Coordinates of C-alpha atoms in Angstrom, one line a residue:
M20 CA 2.7 92.0 29.6
F21 CA 1.5 94.9 31.6
E22 CA -1.0 95.0 34.4
G23 CA -3.5 97.5 35.7
K24 CA -4.7 100.6 34.0
D25 CA -1.7 100.7 31.6
L26 CA -3.4 97.9 29.6
R27 CA -6.2 100.2 28.6
F28 CA -3.9 102.2 26.4
A29 CA -3.4 99.3 24.1
S30 CA -6.7 100.0 22.3
A31 CA -6.3 103.6 21.8
G32 CA -4.7 103.9 18.2
V33 CA -1.6 105.9 17.8
G34 CA -2.0 107.6 21.1
G35 CA -2.2 104.2 22.6
S36 CA 1.0 103.2 20.9
V37 CA 2.8 106.1 22.3
A38 CA 1.5 105.4 25.7
L39 CA 2.5 101.8 25.4
A40 CA 6.1 102.8 24.5
D41 CA 6.2 105.2 27.4
A42 CA 5.0 102.4 29.6
M43 CA 7.9 100.2 28.4
V44 CA 10.6 102.8 28.9
I45 CA 9.6 103.9 32.4
P46 CA 11.1 100.8 34.1
L47 CA 14.3 101.3 32.2
R48 CA 14.5 104.9 33.4
Q49 CA 13.9 103.9 37.0
T50 CA 17.1 101.7 36.9
A51 CA 20.1 103.9 38.0
V52 CA 23.4 103.7 36.1
R53 CA 26.2 102.4 38.5
S54 CA 29.7 103.9 38.2
W55 CA 33.1 102.1 39.0
I56 CA 33.2 104.0 42.3
D57 CA 29.8 102.5 43.3
R58 CA 31.1 99.1 42.3
I59 CA 34.3 99.5 44.4
G60 CA 32.2 100.7 47.3
E61 CA 30.2 97.5 47.1
L62 CA 33.4 95.4 47.5
D63 CA 34.0 94.1 51.0
L64 CA 37.6 95.4 51.4
V65 CA 37.9 95.0 55.2
P66 CA 36.3 91.6 56.0
D67 CA 36.9 89.9 59.3
L68 CA 40.1 87.9 58.8
G69 CA 38.9 85.4 61.4
E70 CA 36.2 84.2 59.0
D71 CA 36.5 82.2 55.7
V72 CA 40.2 81.8 56.0
G73 CA 41.8 81.1 52.6
S74 CA 38.8 82.4 50.5
I75 CA 39.0 85.2 47.9
R76 CA 37.2 87.4 50.4
W77 CA 39.9 86.7 53.1
F78 CA 42.8 87.3 50.7
R79 CA 41.1 90.6 49.7
G80 CA 41.1 91.7 53.4
L81 CA 44.7 90.6 53.8
G82 CA 45.7 92.8 50.8
T83 CA 43.9 95.7 52.3
L84 CA 45.7 95.2 55.7
T85 CA 49.1 95.0 53.9
A86 CA 48.5 98.1 51.9
L87 CA 47.4 100.1 54.9
S88 CA 50.5 98.9 56.9
V89 CA 52.8 100.0 54.1
C90 CA 51.2 103.4 53.9
A91 CA 51.5 103.9 57.6
L92 CA 55.2 103.0 57.6
A93 CA 55.8 105.3 54.6
L94 CA 54.2 108.2 56.5
L95 CA 56.3 107.8 59.7
P96 CA 57.8 111.1 60.7
D97 CA 61.6 111.6 60.7
F98 CA 63.2 111.7 64.2
G99 CA 66.3 113.5 63.1
P100 CA 67.3 116.9 64.6
V101 CA 65.4 119.9 63.6
F102 CA 67.9 122.5 62.5
G103 CA 67.0 126.1 63.2
A104 CA 68.6 129.4 62.4
Q105 CA 71.9 129.9 64.3
P106 CA 71.8 133.1 66.4
A107 CA 74.4 135.6 65.5
L108 CA 77.4 135.8 67.8
P109 CA 77.6 139.0 69.9
T110 CA 80.1 141.6 68.8
E111 CA 83.0 142.6 71.0
A112 CA 81.1 145.7 72.1
E113 CA 78.0 143.7 73.0
F114 CA 80.1 141.1 74.9
E115 CA 81.8 143.8 77.0
E116 CA 78.5 145.4 77.7
A117 CA 77.1 142.1 79.0
R118 CA 80.3 141.3 80.9
A119 CA 79.8 144.5 82.9
Q120 CA 76.7 143.0 84.4
M121 CA 78.4 139.7 85.5
I122 CA 79.7 138.7 88.8
M123 CA 83.0 136.8 88.3
P124 CA 84.4 134.5 91.1
I125 CA 87.8 135.2 92.6
A126 CA 89.3 132.1 91.0
F127 CA 88.6 133.6 87.6
G128 CA 90.1 137.0 88.5
S129 CA 86.9 138.8 89.4
D130 CA 87.5 141.1 86.4
S131 CA 84.0 142.4 85.7
G132 CA 82.2 145.7 85.6
K133 CA 82.7 148.9 83.6
R134 CA 86.3 149.7 82.8
M135 CA 87.1 153.3 83.2
A136 CA 90.4 155.1 82.5
A137 CA 92.3 156.6 85.4
T138 CA 92.0 160.4 85.9
D139 CA 94.7 162.8 86.8
T140 CA 94.0 162.4 90.6
V141 CA 95.2 158.8 90.4
V142 CA 98.8 158.4 91.5
A143 CA 100.6 155.1 90.8
L144 CA 102.3 153.4 93.8
A145 CA 106.0 152.9 93.7
G146 CA 105.5 149.4 95.2
S147 CA 102.7 147.3 96.8
P148 CA 102.7 147.2 100.6
E149 CA 103.7 143.9 102.3
R150 CA 102.3 142.2 105.3
P151 CA 104.4 142.8 108.5
R152 CA 104.3 139.0 109.3
I153 CA 103.1 135.7 107.8
E154 CA 101.8 132.9 109.9
L155 CA 101.4 129.5 108.3
T156 CA 101.3 125.8 109.1
A157 CA 103.3 123.3 107.1
T158 CA 103.0 119.5 107.3
L159 CA 105.9 117.0 107.3
G160 CA 105.1 114.4 104.7
R161 CA 106.3 110.8 104.6
G162 CA 109.8 110.6 103.2
D163 CA 110.1 114.4 103.3
S164 CA 113.0 116.4 104.7
F165 CA 112.6 118.8 107.6
S166 CA 114.8 121.4 105.8
R167 CA 112.8 121.2 102.6
V168 CA 109.6 121.8 104.5
L169 CA 111.0 125.0 105.9
Q170 CA 112.3 126.2 102.6
R171 CA 109.0 125.5 100.8
A172 CA 107.3 127.6 103.5
G173 CA 109.5 130.6 102.6
V174 CA 112.4 130.2 105.1
G175 CA 115.8 131.1 103.6
G176 CA 118.3 128.3 103.0
G177 CA 120.7 129.5 105.6
E178 CA 118.1 129.8 108.4
A179 CA 116.5 126.5 107.3
S180 CA 119.9 124.7 107.7
L181 CA 120.5 126.3 111.1
V182 CA 117.0 125.4 112.4
T183 CA 117.5 121.8 111.2
S184 CA 120.8 121.5 113.0
M185 CA 119.3 122.9 116.2
V186 CA 116.4 120.5 116.0
S187 CA 118.6 117.4 115.3
S188 CA 120.6 118.2 118.4
A189 CA 117.4 117.8 120.5
T190 CA 115.8 114.8 118.8
P191 CA 116.5 112.6 115.8
L192 CA 114.9 114.0 112.7
N193 CA 113.8 110.5 111.5
G194 CA 111.9 110.2 114.8
I195 CA 109.5 113.0 113.9
E196 CA 106.3 111.3 112.8
P197 CA 104.9 112.0 109.2
G198 CA 101.9 114.3 109.3
T199 CA 103.3 116.4 112.1
P200 CA 102.1 120.1 111.7
I201 CA 104.8 122.7 111.9
D202 CA 103.8 126.3 112.9
I203 CA 106.0 128.9 111.1
V204 CA 106.0 132.7 111.6
L205 CA 107.9 134.8 109.1
G206 CA 108.8 138.5 109.8
K207 CA 109.0 141.5 107.5
R208 CA 111.8 141.7 105.0
T209 CA 113.7 144.7 104.0
T210 CA 113.5 144.2 100.2
K211 CA 111.5 141.9 98.0
N212 CA 114.5 140.1 96.6
V213 CA 115.4 138.5 99.9
A214 CA 113.7 135.8 102.0
R215 CA 111.6 136.8 105.0
P216 CA 113.4 136.4 108.3
L217 CA 112.3 133.5 110.5
E218 CA 110.6 134.6 113.7
S219 CA 109.6 131.2 115.2
V220 CA 109.1 127.5 114.4
A221 CA 107.1 125.3 116.7
F222 CA 106.1 121.7 116.5
R223 CA 105.7 118.4 118.5
A224 CA 109.0 116.6 118.1
R225 CA 108.0 113.5 120.2
F226 CA 105.1 112.3 122.2
D227 CA 106.7 113.8 125.3
L228 CA 108.5 116.9 123.8
N229 CA 107.5 120.2 122.1
L230 CA 110.2 122.2 120.4
E231 CA 110.2 125.8 119.5
V232 CA 112.9 127.9 117.7
S233 CA 112.3 131.6 118.2
R234 CA 114.2 134.7 117.4
S235 CA 115.9 136.7 120.2
G236 CA 117.5 139.8 118.8
N237 CA 119.6 138.7 115.8
S238 CA 119.9 135.0 116.8
L239 CA 117.7 132.0 117.0
Q240 CA 117.2 130.0 120.2
L241 CA 115.9 126.5 120.7
I242 CA 113.4 126.1 123.5
R243 CA 112.5 122.6 124.8
K244 CA 109.0 122.2 126.3
P245 CA 108.7 118.7 127.9
I246 CA 105.3 117.2 128.1
A247 CA 104.3 115.2 131.1
V248 CA 103.5 111.6 130.1
D249 CA 102.0 108.8 132.1
D250 CA 103.5 105.5 130.9
T251 CA 101.5 103.1 133.1
P252 CA 100.8 100.0 131.0
L253 CA 97.2 99.2 130.3
R254 CA 96.1 95.9 131.9
I255 CA 92.9 94.2 130.8
R256 CA 91.5 91.1 132.5
G257 CA 88.3 89.2 132.1
V258 CA 86.6 85.8 131.8
I259 CA 87.0 84.0 128.4
G260 CA 83.3 83.0 128.2
D261 CA 82.0 81.7 124.8
S262 CA 84.6 83.6 122.7
L263 CA 88.0 84.8 123.9
Y264 CA 88.2 87.4 121.1
R265 CA 84.7 88.9 121.7
S266 CA 85.3 88.9 125.5
A267 CA 88.6 90.7 125.2
R268 CA 87.1 93.3 122.8
A269 CA 84.2 93.8 125.1
A270 CA 86.7 94.5 127.9
G271 CA 88.3 97.2 125.8
A272 CA 91.4 95.5 124.5
P273 CA 92.7 96.8 121.1
A274 CA 92.1 94.5 118.1
T275 CA 95.7 94.3 117.1
A276 CA 96.7 93.4 120.7
I277 CA 94.2 90.6 120.8
Q278 CA 95.5 89.2 117.5
D279 CA 99.0 89.1 118.9
Y280 CA 97.7 87.7 122.2
L281 CA 96.0 84.8 120.4
K282 CA 99.2 84.0 118.5
V283 CA 101.3 83.9 121.6
I284 CA 98.9 81.8 123.6
S285 CA 98.3 79.3 120.7
G286 CA 102.0 78.9 120.5
R287 CA 102.0 77.8 124.1
T288 CA 98.9 75.6 124.2
S289 CA 95.9 74.7 122.1
L290 CA 93.1 77.3 122.2
S291 CA 90.6 74.5 122.3
T292 CA 91.9 73.5 125.7
L293 CA 90.9 76.8 127.3
R294 CA 87.7 76.7 129.3
S295 CA 85.0 79.4 129.4
S296 CA 85.7 79.9 133.2
D297 CA 89.4 80.7 132.5
E298 CA 90.6 84.3 132.7
F299 CA 92.6 86.2 130.1
D300 CA 95.3 88.7 131.2
I301 CA 96.5 91.2 128.6
I302 CA 99.0 94.0 129.2
V303 CA 99.9 96.5 126.4
D304 CA 102.2 99.5 126.2
Y305 CA 100.1 102.6 126.9
K306 CA 101.1 106.3 127.2
R307 CA 99.0 109.3 128.0
A308 CA 100.2 112.9 127.6
E309 CA 99.0 115.8 129.8
T310 CA 97.7 117.4 126.7
G311 CA 95.2 114.6 126.2
E312 CA 96.7 112.5 123.5
V313 CA 96.9 108.7 123.9
K314 CA 99.4 106.3 122.3
V315 CA 98.7 102.5 122.4
G316 CA 101.8 100.4 121.8
N317 CA 102.6 96.7 121.4
L318 CA 101.6 93.7 123.5
L319 CA 103.9 93.3 126.5
Y320 CA 102.4 90.4 128.5
A321 CA 100.0 87.5 127.6
G322 CA 98.6 85.3 130.4
V323 CA 95.8 82.9 131.1
D324 CA 94.7 82.0 134.6
R325 CA 93.3 78.4 134.5
E326 CA 91.5 76.7 137.4
G327 CA 93.2 73.6 138.6
R328 CA 96.0 73.9 136.0
S329 CA 99.2 75.9 135.8
A330 CA 98.8 79.5 134.6
I331 CA 100.3 80.7 131.3
Q332 CA 102.5 83.7 131.7
M333 CA 104.3 85.0 128.6
L334 CA 106.5 88.1 128.6
K335 CA 108.1 89.8 125.6
W336 CA 111.9 90.2 126.3
T337 CA 114.8 91.4 124.3
V338 CA 117.9 89.2 124.1
G339 CA 120.7 90.8 122.1
E340 CA 119.1 92.5 119.2
T341 CA 116.0 90.3 118.9
S342 CA 112.7 90.3 120.9
Q343 CA 110.9 87.1 121.7
W344 CA 108.4 85.6 124.1
F345 CA 109.6 83.9 127.3
E346 CA 107.7 81.9 129.9
A347 CA 107.7 83.0 133.5
S348 CA 110.5 80.5 134.2
G349 CA 112.7 82.3 131.7
V350 CA 112.3 79.7 128.9
G351 CA 111.8 81.1 125.5
E352 CA 112.4 80.5 121.8
S353 CA 115.5 81.6 120.0
R354 CA 115.5 82.2 116.2
G355 CA 116.3 79.0 114.4
A356 CA 116.0 77.6 110.9
L357 CA 112.4 76.4 111.1
S358 CA 109.7 76.8 113.7
R359 CA 107.2 74.1 114.6
P360 CA 104.2 73.9 112.3
V361 CA 101.8 73.0 115.2
N362 CA 102.0 72.7 119.0
G363 CA 101.9 69.0 119.5
A364 CA 104.0 65.8 119.9
I365 CA 105.4 63.8 117.0
T366 CA 103.4 60.5 116.7
S367 CA 105.0 59.1 113.5
G368 CA 108.4 59.7 112.1
F369 CA 110.0 59.7 108.6
G370 CA 110.6 56.3 106.9
M371 CA 109.0 53.0 106.1
R372 CA 105.9 52.0 108.2
R373 CA 102.7 50.0 108.0
H374 CA 99.9 52.3 106.8
P375 CA 97.1 52.3 109.4
I376 CA 94.4 52.3 106.6
L377 CA 95.9 50.6 103.6
G378 CA 97.3 47.8 105.8
Y379 CA 100.7 47.4 104.0
S380 CA 104.1 48.9 104.5
R381 CA 105.1 52.0 102.5
M382 CA 107.2 55.1 102.8
H383 CA 106.0 57.7 105.2
S384 CA 107.6 60.9 103.7
G385 CA 106.9 63.2 106.6
L386 CA 106.1 63.7 110.3
D387 CA 102.7 63.3 112.0
F388 CA 102.0 65.8 114.8
K389 CA 99.3 65.1 117.4
A390 CA 96.8 68.0 117.5
S391 CA 93.1 68.4 118.2
Y392 CA 90.6 69.4 115.5
G393 CA 90.8 73.1 114.6
T394 CA 94.3 73.7 116.0
P395 CA 96.0 76.5 114.0
I396 CA 98.8 75.4 111.6
Y397 CA 101.7 77.9 111.2
A398 CA 104.2 78.4 108.4
V399 CA 107.6 77.1 109.5
T400 CA 109.3 80.1 107.8
D401 CA 108.7 82.8 105.2
G402 CA 107.5 81.7 101.8
T403 CA 104.9 81.7 99.1
V404 CA 101.8 79.5 98.8
A405 CA 102.5 77.3 95.8
F406 CA 99.4 75.0 96.2
A407 CA 96.3 75.1 98.4
G408 CA 93.6 72.5 97.6
R409 CA 92.6 68.9 97.6
K410 CA 95.5 66.4 96.9
G411 CA 94.6 62.7 97.0
G412 CA 95.3 60.9 100.3
Y413 CA 96.7 64.2 101.8
G414 CA 93.2 65.6 101.8
N415 CA 93.3 69.4 102.1
F416 CA 96.9 70.2 101.4
V417 CA 99.1 73.4 101.4
Q418 CA 102.6 73.6 99.9
L419 CA 104.9 76.6 100.6
N420 CA 108.0 77.4 98.6
H421 CA 110.7 79.0 100.8
G422 CA 113.3 79.7 98.2
G423 CA 116.7 78.0 97.7
G424 CA 115.0 74.8 96.7
L425 CA 113.4 74.4 100.1
A426 CA 109.6 73.8 100.4
S427 CA 107.2 72.4 103.0
G428 CA 103.8 70.6 102.8
Y429 CA 100.9 70.4 105.3
G430 CA 98.2 67.7 104.9
H431 CA 94.8 66.6 106.3
M432 CA 93.7 70.2 107.0
S433 CA 90.1 70.9 108.0
R434 CA 90.1 74.2 106.2
F435 CA 92.5 76.7 104.6
A436 CA 93.6 80.2 105.8
V437 CA 95.6 81.1 102.7
T438 CA 95.2 80.8 98.9
A439 CA 97.6 80.0 96.1
G440 CA 100.1 82.9 95.4
T441 CA 99.8 84.4 98.9
R442 CA 103.0 85.6 100.6
V443 CA 103.2 84.3 104.2
R444 CA 105.4 85.1 107.1
R445 CA 107.1 82.9 109.6
G446 CA 104.5 81.9 112.2
Q447 CA 101.5 83.0 110.1
I448 CA 98.4 80.8 110.3
I449 CA 98.0 78.9 107.0
G450 CA 95.2 76.5 108.0
Y451 CA 93.7 74.3 110.7
V452 CA 94.1 70.7 111.8
G453 CA 91.6 68.2 110.4
S454 CA 91.2 64.6 109.3
T455 CA 90.6 64.9 105.5
G456 CA 92.0 62.3 103.1
L457 CA 93.5 59.0 104.3
S458 CA 93.4 59.7 108.0
T459 CA 92.3 57.9 111.1
G460 CA 91.9 61.0 113.2
P461 CA 92.7 64.7 113.4
H462 CA 96.5 65.4 113.1
L463 CA 99.0 67.2 110.9
H464 CA 101.1 65.5 108.3
Y465 CA 104.1 67.7 107.7
E466 CA 106.7 67.2 104.9
L467 CA 109.9 69.0 103.9
Y468 CA 111.2 69.1 100.4
R469 CA 114.7 69.9 99.1
G470 CA 115.2 70.2 95.4
G471 CA 111.7 68.8 94.8
R472 CA 112.3 65.5 96.8
A473 CA 111.0 64.7 100.3
V474 CA 113.6 64.7 103.0
N475 CA 113.5 63.9 106.7
P476 CA 112.2 67.0 108.4
M477 CA 114.3 66.1 111.5
S478 CA 117.4 66.7 109.4
V479 CA 116.6 70.4 109.7
K480 CA 116.4 71.3 113.4
F481 CA 113.3 73.2 114.6
T482 CA 113.6 76.3 116.7
Q483 CA 115.4 75.6 119.9
R484 CA 114.2 77.0 123.2
A485 CA 116.5 79.4 125.1
Q486 CA 116.9 79.7 128.8
L487 CA 117.6 82.9 130.6
S488 CA 120.1 82.8 133.5
G489 CA 122.0 85.0 135.9
N490 CA 121.5 88.7 135.7
D491 CA 119.3 88.3 132.6
L492 CA 116.9 86.1 134.5
A493 CA 116.8 88.5 137.5
R494 CA 116.0 91.5 135.3
F495 CA 113.4 89.4 133.5
K496 CA 111.7 88.4 136.8
G497 CA 111.8 92.0 137.9
R498 CA 110.1 93.2 134.8
L499 CA 107.5 90.4 135.0
N500 CA 106.7 91.2 138.6
S501 CA 106.5 94.9 137.8
L502 CA 103.9 94.3 135.1
K503 CA 101.9 91.9 137.1
S504 CA 101.7 94.5 140.0
V505 CA 99.8 96.9 137.7
K506 CA 96.1 96.9 138.5
A507 CA 93.6 96.4 135.8
G508 CA 92.4 99.7 134.4
A509 CA 95.0 101.8 136.4
A510 CA 96.2 103.4 133.2
L511 CA 92.7 104.9 132.7
A512 CA 92.7 106.8 136.0
P513 CA 92.6 110.6 135.7
L514 CA 95.9 112.4 135.4
R515 CA 97.0 114.7 138.2
P516 CA 96.5 118.3 137.3
T517 CA 99.8 120.0 136.4
E518 CA 100.6 123.6 136.0
R519 CA 100.5 124.5 132.4
V520 CA 102.2 127.5 130.7
Q521 CA 99.7 129.7 128.9
E522 CA 100.1 129.4 125.2
K523 CA 100.7 132.5 123.2
P524 CA 97.9 133.6 121.0
K525 CA 98.4 132.5 117.4
R526 CA 96.0 134.9 115.7
E527 CA 96.7 138.6 115.4
I528 CA 93.2 139.5 116.6
D529 CA 93.8 137.4 119.8
R530 CA 97.1 139.1 120.4
L531 CA 95.6 142.6 120.0
T532 CA 92.6 141.9 122.2
Q533 CA 94.6 140.1 125.0
N534 CA 94.6 142.1 128.3
M535 CA 97.8 143.5 129.8
D536 CA 97.7 140.9 132.6
G537 CA 97.9 138.0 130.2
R538 CA 94.3 136.9 130.6
P539 CA 92.0 136.6 127.7
P540 CA 89.4 139.3 127.4
R541 CA 86.1 138.9 129.1
G542 CA 82.8 138.5 127.2

C-alpha cells in the first residue's frame, strides 16, 4: 500500500501500471548492496576486554590482541652485527708513504720519515765514538754479592775481586745493609773487547763509615771516611694516665719499643695494678749521624715510678751468649724449659681435691694461678695453637702443641688472642685471664700434657731466676746508673757543628762549572 500522490497513478491505465511498478522498485534501489569488507568493518574486533568477560565479543577481542602480538614479535628487527664492505689493505708503497708522516717513540726505534740513500759525500765511520767515562749507581739487593753487583755494573772480574777484598778488610761484607746505593765511575777503555777500568767506588758501609775506592795512577786505594755519630740513648718519660700505650705514643716513643716495654713490665707485675698517676720510663738505643740520618734501636731500659710503692727497673743485660731482662738488684731470668704462663702465685696444685662448685672430690689435672681479670696469659714455650674455643667446664680454652709429645692447656680465659693453627713464640700473649666455665673467680687453670695424658706441671721446672754477682753485678750497676743519668729528650738536642769535607761534584756539568777555588759558581 502506497501513500500520498503515488496512489493517484493506480487509475491511469497502462501508464499507471508502469508508474506503479516504478514506485515499487524505487525502495529496492535505495537499499545499498553491502560487501564482505563492509560486514567485517561492522564487527567489533577491538572491544574493551574489561567488559563482558567470557562472551563471544570478549573472545573476539582476545583473538585480535593475540594476533597483533604475534605480528609485532614477528616483525622485530635483528640485533646482529651489520656487515659492511671490508676496506682494502694498503699496499707496501702506501704504507711506507703514511709511515713517513708518523712520529715513532724511542722505545720503538724512532725509525720514521723518508728514507734516502747515502750520497758520495757520506763517509762511513770506522767505529762509533765512546763516552770518556760512565757514572752509574748500583743497589745491593738482599742476598746479593758485593762482587756480583760490581761485575753487573761493568767492572772487570779482576778489579771487582780486588775491590771486594779491600772493602772486606775495612768492614764485614754481610754488615752492609741491603738497599745500599753504590756509586761507580768507569773510565775510558782502550779497545771495545775489554772491560772499562774502574775509577772509583763509593758507598756507605756502616752507619758511621763511608768507604771509597779510587784510582791513583795504576793502583786502587781504599779511603775511609768516618761519620760522626751521637749514640746518646733516647729516654722518654711521662704520666701513664688513662692508657699507658697512648700516653707513651703521645710522648714520642716508637710503637715497637712500647710493645716490648709492655711485655717486660707485664712480666714483672700486672698491668692492672698500675695507677694513672704512675710514671713510665722508657730508654731505647738511638743514634744520630752528622749527615742527618737517625737509627732507632731496641729497648734498653723499662721502668715505672710508683707512688708509695717500689719502682720497677728492668735492664736488658747479656750473660754469656743470651740477652735477658734483669731487675735493678741483678735478679733476672735464665733460659729454662718452660716459662710461667702468668705472673701470679699458685693457689691449687695437681692431684685430688674437693671441687669448690661441684662439692665432691675429683682429680685436679693442673695448676691454678692467682691473677686479676684481664691479666695477659703467655705461651710457656714455642708451639702451635691446636684448639681455641669453648670447652665444657674449662670455659674459654686454648691448647698448644709444642712437639715431642708435649702440649699445654689454658682455661677460664676471658678472651682469646690467638686462633687455631697460629704459630706462637715463647712469651707471646695467647689470651687474658677470666672466669668462664666452672670457676669461682678470675684465675688461670694451667695443664701440661705428655703423650696426650695430663701430667703434673711441677714435674717440669719453670724458668729459674738468675742472680748476678761480683764483677758482673758491678758492670750491670754501672750500666744501669749510666742509662738513668741520661736526661729525657737529651738525644734530640742539636748536634754540634763539625767541619765537613766538601763533596766532589758527581755530575760532569757541575765539575766543569766549578770555580778554581773549589766553591760552587755564583748565580
